[in-house]
C-alpha positions as a Markdown table, in Angstrom:
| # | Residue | x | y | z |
|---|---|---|---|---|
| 1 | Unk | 2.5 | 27.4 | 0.6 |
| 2 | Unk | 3.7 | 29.7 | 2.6 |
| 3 | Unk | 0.1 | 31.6 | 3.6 |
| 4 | Unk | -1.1 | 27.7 | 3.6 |
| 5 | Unk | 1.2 | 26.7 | 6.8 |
| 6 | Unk | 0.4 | 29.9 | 8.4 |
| 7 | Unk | -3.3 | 29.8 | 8.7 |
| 8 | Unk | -3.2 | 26.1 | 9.6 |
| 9 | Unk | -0.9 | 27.1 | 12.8 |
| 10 | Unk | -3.5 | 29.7 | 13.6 |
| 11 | Unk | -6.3 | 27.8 | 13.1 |
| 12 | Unk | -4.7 | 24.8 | 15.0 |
| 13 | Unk | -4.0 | 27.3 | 17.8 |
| 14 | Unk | -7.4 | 28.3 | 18.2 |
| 15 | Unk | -9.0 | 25.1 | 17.2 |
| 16 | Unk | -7.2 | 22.8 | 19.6 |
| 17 | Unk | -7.8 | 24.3 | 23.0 |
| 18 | Unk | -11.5 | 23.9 | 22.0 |
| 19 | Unk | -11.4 | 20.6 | 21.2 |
| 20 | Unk | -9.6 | 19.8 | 24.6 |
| 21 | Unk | -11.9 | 21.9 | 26.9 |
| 22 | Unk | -15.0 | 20.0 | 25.5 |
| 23 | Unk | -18.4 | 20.7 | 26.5 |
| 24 | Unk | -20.5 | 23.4 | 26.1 |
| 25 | Unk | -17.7 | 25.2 | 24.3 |
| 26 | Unk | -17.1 | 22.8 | 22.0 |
| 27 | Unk | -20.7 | 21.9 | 21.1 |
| 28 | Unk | -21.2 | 25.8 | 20.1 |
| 29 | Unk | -18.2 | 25.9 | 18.4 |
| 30 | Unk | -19.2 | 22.9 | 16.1 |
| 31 | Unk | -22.5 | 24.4 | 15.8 |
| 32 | Unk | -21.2 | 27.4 | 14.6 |
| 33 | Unk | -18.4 | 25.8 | 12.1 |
| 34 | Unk | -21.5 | 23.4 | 10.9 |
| 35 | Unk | -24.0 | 26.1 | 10.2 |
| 36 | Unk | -20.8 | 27.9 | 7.9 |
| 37 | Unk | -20.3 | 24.5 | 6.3 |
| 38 | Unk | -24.0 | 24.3 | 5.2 |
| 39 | Unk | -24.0 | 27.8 | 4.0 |
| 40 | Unk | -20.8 | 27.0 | 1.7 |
| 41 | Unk | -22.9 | 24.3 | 0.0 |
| 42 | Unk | -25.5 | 26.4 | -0.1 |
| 43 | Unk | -23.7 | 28.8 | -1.9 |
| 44 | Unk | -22.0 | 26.7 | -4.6 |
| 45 | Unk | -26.0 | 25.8 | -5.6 |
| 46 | Unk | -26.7 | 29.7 | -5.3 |
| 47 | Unk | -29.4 | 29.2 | -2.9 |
| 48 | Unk | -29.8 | 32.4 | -0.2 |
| 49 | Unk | -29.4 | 31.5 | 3.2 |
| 50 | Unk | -32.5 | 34.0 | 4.3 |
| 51 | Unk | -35.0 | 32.1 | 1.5 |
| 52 | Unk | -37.5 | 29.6 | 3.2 |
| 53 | Unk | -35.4 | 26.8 | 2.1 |
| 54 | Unk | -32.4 | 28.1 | 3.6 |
| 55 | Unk | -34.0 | 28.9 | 6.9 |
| 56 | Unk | -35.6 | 24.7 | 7.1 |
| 57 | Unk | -31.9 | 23.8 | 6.2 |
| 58 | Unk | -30.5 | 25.6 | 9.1 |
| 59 | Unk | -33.3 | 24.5 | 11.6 |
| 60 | Unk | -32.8 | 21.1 | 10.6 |
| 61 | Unk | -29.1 | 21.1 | 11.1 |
| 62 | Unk | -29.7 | 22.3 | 14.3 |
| 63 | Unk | -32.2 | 19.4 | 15.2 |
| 64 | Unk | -29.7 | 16.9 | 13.4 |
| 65 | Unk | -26.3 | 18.2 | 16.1 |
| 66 | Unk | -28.6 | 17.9 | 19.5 |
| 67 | Unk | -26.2 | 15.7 | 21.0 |
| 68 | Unk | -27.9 | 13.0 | 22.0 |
| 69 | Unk | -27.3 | 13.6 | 25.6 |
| 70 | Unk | -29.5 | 17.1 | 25.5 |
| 71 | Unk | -32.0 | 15.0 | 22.9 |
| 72 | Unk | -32.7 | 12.5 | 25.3 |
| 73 | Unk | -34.2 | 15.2 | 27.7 |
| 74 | Unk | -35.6 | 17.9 | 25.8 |
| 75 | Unk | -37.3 | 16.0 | 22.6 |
| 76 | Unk | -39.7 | 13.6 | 25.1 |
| 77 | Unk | -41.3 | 16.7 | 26.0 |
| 78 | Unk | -42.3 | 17.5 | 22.0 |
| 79 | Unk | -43.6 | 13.9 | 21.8 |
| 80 | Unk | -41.9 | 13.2 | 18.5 |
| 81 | Unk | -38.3 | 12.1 | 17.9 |
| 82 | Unk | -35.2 | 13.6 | 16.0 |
| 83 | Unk | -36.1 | 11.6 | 13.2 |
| 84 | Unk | -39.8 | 12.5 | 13.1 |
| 85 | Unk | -39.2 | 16.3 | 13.2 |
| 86 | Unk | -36.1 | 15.6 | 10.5 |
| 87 | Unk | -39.5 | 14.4 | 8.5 |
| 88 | Unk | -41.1 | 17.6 | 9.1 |
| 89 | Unk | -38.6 | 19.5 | 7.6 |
| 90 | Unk | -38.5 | 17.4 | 4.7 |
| 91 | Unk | -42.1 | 17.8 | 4.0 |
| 92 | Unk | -42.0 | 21.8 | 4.6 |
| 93 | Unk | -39.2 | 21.7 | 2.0 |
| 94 | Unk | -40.9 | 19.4 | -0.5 |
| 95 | Unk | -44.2 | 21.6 | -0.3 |
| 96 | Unk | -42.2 | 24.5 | -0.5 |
| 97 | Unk | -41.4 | 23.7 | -4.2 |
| 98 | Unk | -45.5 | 23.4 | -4.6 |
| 99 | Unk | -45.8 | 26.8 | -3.4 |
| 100 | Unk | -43.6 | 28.5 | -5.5 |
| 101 | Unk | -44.5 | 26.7 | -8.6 |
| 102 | Unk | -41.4 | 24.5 | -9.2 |
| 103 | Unk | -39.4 | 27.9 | -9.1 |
| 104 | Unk | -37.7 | 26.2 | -6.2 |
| 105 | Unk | -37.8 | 22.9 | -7.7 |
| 106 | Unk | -37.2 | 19.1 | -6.8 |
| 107 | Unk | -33.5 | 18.8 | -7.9 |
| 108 | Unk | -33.0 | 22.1 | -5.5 |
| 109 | Unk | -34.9 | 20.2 | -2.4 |
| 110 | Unk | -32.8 | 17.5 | -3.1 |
| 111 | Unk | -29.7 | 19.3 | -2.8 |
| 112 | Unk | -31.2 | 21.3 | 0.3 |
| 113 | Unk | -31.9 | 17.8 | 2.0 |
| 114 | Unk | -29.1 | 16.2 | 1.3 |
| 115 | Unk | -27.1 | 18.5 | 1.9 |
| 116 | Unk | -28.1 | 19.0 | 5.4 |
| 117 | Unk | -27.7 | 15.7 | 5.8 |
| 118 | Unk | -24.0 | 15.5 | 4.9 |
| 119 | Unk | -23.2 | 18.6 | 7.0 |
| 120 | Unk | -25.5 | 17.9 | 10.4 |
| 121 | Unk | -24.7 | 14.1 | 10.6 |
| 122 | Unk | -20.7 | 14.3 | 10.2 |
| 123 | Unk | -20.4 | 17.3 | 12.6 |
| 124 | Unk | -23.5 | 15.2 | 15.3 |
| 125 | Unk | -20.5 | 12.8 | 15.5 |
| 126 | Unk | -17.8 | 15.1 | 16.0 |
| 127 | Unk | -19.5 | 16.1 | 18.8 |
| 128 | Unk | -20.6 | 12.6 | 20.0 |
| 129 | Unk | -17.1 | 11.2 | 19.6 |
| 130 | Unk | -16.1 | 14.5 | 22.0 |
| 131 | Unk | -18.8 | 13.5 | 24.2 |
| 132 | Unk | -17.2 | 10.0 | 24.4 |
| 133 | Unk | -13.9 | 11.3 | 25.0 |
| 134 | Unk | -10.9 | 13.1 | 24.0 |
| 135 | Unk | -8.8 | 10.3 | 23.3 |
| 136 | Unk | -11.2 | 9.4 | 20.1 |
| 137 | Unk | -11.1 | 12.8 | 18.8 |
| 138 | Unk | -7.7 | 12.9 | 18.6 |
| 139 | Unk | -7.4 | 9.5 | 17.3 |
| 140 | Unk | -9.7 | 10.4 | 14.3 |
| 141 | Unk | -7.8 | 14.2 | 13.8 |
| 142 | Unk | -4.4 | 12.4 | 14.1 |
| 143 | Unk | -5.5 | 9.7 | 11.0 |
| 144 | Unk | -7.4 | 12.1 | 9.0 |
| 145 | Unk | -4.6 | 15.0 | 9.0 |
| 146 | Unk | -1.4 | 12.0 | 9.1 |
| 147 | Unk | -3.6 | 10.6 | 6.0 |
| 148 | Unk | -4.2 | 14.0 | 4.3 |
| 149 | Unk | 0.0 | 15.1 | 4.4 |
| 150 | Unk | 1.0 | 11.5 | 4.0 |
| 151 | Unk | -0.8 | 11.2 | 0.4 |
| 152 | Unk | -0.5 | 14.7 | -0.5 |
| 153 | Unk | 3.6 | 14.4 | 0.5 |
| 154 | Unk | 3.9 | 10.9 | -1.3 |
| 155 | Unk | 2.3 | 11.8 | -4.3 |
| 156 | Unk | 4.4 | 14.4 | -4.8 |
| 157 | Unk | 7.4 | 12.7 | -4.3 |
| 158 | Unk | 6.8 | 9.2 | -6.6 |
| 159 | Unk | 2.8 | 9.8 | -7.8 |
| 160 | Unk | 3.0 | 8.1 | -10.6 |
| 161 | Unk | -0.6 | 6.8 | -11.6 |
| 162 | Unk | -3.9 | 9.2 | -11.0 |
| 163 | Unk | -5.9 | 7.8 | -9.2 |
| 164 | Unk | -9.2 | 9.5 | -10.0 |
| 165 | Unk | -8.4 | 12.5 | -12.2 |
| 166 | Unk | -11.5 | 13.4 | -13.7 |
| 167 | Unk | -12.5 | 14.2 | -10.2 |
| 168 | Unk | -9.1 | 15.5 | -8.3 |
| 169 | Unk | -6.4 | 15.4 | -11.1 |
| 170 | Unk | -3.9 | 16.1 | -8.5 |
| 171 | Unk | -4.2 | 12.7 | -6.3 |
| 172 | Unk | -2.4 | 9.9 | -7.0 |
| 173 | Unk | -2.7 | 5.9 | -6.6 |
| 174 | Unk | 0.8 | 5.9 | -4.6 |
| 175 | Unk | -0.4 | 8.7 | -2.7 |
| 176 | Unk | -3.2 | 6.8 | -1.5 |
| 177 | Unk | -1.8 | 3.8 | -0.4 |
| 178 | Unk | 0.9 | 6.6 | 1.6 |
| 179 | Unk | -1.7 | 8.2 | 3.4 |
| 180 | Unk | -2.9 | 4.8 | 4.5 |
| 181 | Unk | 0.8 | 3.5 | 5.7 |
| 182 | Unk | 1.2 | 7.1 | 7.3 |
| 183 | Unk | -2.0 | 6.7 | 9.1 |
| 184 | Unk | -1.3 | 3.1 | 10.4 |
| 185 | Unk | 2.5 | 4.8 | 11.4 |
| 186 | Unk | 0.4 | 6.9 | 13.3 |
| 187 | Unk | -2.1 | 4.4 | 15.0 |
| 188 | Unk | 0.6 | 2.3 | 16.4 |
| 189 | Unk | 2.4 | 5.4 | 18.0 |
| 190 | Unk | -1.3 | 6.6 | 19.3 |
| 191 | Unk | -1.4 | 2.6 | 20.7 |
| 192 | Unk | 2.0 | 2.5 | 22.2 |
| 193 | Unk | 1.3 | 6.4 | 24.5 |
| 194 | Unk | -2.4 | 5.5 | 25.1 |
| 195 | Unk | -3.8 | 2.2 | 24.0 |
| 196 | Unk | -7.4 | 2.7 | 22.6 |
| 197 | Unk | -8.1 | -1.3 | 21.8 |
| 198 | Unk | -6.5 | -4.6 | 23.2 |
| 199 | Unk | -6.5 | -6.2 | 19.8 |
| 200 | Unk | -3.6 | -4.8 | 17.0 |
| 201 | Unk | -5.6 | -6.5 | 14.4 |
| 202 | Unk | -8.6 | -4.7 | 15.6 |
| 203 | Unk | -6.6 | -0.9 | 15.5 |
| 204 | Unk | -5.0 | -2.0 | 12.2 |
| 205 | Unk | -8.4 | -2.6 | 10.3 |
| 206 | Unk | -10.1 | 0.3 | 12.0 |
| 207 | Unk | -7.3 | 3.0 | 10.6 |
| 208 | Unk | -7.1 | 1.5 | 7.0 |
| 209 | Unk | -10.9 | 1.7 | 6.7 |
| 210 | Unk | -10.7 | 5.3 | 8.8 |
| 211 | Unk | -8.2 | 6.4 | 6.2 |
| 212 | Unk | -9.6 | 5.0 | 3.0 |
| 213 | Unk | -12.9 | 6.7 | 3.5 |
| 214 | Unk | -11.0 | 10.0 | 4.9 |
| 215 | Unk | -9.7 | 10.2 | 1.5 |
| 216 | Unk | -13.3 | 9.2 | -0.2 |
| 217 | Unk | -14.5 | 12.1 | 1.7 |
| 218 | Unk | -12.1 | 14.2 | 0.0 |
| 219 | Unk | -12.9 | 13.1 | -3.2 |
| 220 | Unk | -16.7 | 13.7 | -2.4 |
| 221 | Unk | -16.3 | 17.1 | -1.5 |
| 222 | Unk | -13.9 | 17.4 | -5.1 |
| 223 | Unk | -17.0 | 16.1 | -7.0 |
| 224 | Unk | -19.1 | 18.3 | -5.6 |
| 225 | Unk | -16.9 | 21.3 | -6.1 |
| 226 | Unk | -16.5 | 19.9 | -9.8 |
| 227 | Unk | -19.8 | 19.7 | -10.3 |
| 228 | Unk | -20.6 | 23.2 | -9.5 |
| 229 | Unk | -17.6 | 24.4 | -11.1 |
| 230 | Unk | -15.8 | 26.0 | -7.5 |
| 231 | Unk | -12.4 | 26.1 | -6.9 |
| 232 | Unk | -12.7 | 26.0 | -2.9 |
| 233 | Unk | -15.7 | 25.4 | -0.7 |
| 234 | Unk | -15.3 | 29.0 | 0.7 |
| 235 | Unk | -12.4 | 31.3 | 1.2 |
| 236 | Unk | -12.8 | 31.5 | 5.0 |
| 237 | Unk | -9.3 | 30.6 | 5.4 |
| 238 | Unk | -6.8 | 31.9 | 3.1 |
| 239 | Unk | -4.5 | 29.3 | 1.8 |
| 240 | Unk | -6.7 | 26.3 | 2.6 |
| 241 | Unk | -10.2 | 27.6 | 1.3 |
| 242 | Unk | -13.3 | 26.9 | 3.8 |
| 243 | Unk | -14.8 | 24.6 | 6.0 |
| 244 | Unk | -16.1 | 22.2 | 4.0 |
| 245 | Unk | -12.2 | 22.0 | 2.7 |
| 246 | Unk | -11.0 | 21.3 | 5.7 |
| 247 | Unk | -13.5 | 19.0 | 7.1 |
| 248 | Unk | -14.8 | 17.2 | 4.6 |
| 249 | Unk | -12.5 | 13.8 | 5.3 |
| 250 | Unk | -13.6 | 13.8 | 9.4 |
| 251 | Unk | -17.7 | 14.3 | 8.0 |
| 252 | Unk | -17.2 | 10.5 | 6.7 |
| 253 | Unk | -14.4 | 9.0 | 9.0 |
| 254 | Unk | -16.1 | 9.7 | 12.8 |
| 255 | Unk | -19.8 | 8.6 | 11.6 |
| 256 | Unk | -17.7 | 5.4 | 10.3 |
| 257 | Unk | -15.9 | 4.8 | 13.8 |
| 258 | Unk | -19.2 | 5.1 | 15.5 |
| 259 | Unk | -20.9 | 2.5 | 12.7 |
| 260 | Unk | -17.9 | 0.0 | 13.7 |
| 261 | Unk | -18.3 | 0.6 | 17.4 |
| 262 | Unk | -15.3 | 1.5 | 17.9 |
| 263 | Unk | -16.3 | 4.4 | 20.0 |
């Protein structure tokens, strides 16, 4: 616990002043934390980062964080769209299993493609809700991490009931419905300093559903690690294991907000 609260206070320290500064800085920085994400899942399906497949993956998450700002300017000039070259790399993928003679096979382009997916579109909207402002970034960090202690710190204290233990034995029903009061807790005090909507009713239903599927994203990234029988996503950070780990519950909460139009 102990190596666990001293790597989050580092990598809150270095972390937040990025997230604050925005721009350029930020965009790299996700870029960066995105590509290592993809790589983790990568890994767990032993797939080598410097194989074709790899390569398309990375190229493709690439194409999938232009924020739509640069996009808008730079992809005119290609004459195809984000989608349309996202396409591209599908096919290249698909025939790359021809190639090889189903040594790279369907299942494995699956994965690849999916994959890609789930990393570049969670971490496009990390840097889209940036883009939008700071005040929605910190709303959807402040839900996600008051949701994250307040299960983990209620199921410990009266978890009773599991509420999914074939997939994260550890989680509990009460912890779930704590995450989601601590989240709303939080909400109203974000409301009260800086108000983000006019409506209560509005901000109430927004941060249940922000928090419910914070915590299904947690239990996605649990599957998968289940699945391919890993204890942590990586071992980037000591105490709290990697990126995937650690982002996993903002990858489905910030494409969500942006779905609601709430940013």
């Amino acid at each position: 616990m102990k190596q666990r609260i001293i790597t989050g206070a580092i990598a809150l320290a270095l972390f937040l002043p990025i997230v604050l500064l925005g721009g350029s800085i930020f965009t790299i920085s996700v870029y960066i934390i995105a590509a290592v994400g993809l790589h983790e899942m990568l890994r767990m399906k032993g797939i080598n980062l410097f194989s074709f497949a790899g390569l398309v993956s990375f190229l493709l998450l690439f194409l999938l964080l232009l924020p739509s700002s640069f996009a808008e300017k730079v992809l005119p000039y290609t004459g195809h769209t984000k989608l349309e070259w996202v396409f591209v790399g599908v096919f290249l993928v698909l025939i790359y299993t021809v190639l090889v003679k189903n040594r790279f096979t369907f299942d494995d382009a699956a994965f690849v493609i999916l994959s890609t997916l789930y990393v570049g579109i969670g971490f496009y909207y990390f840097i889209e809700t940036r883009n939008e402002g700071l005040a929605y970034v910190i709303f959807a960090l402040l839900i996600v991490w008051t949701t994250d202690s307040g299960a983990y710190f209620t199921g410990r204290k009266i978890g009773k009931r599991k509420l999914w233990p074939e997939i994260s034995p550890n989680k509990t029903v009460e912890g779930f419905v704590g995450g989601i009061i601590w989240a709303l807790i939080t909400a109203f005090i974000i409301q009260w300093i800086s108000p983000l909507t006019s409506s209560i009713l509005i901000l109430i239903g927004i941060t249940i559903a922000a928090s419910i599927f914070g915590q299904l994203g947690d239990l996605v990234e649990s599957a998968i690690k289940r699945h391919y029988n890993v204890k942590d996503s990586g071992n980037l950070l000591p105490g709290h294991g990697g990126i995937l780990d650690r982002f996993d519950s903002i990858l489905f909460v910030l494409p969500l907000l942006h779905f609601l139009h709430f940013i």
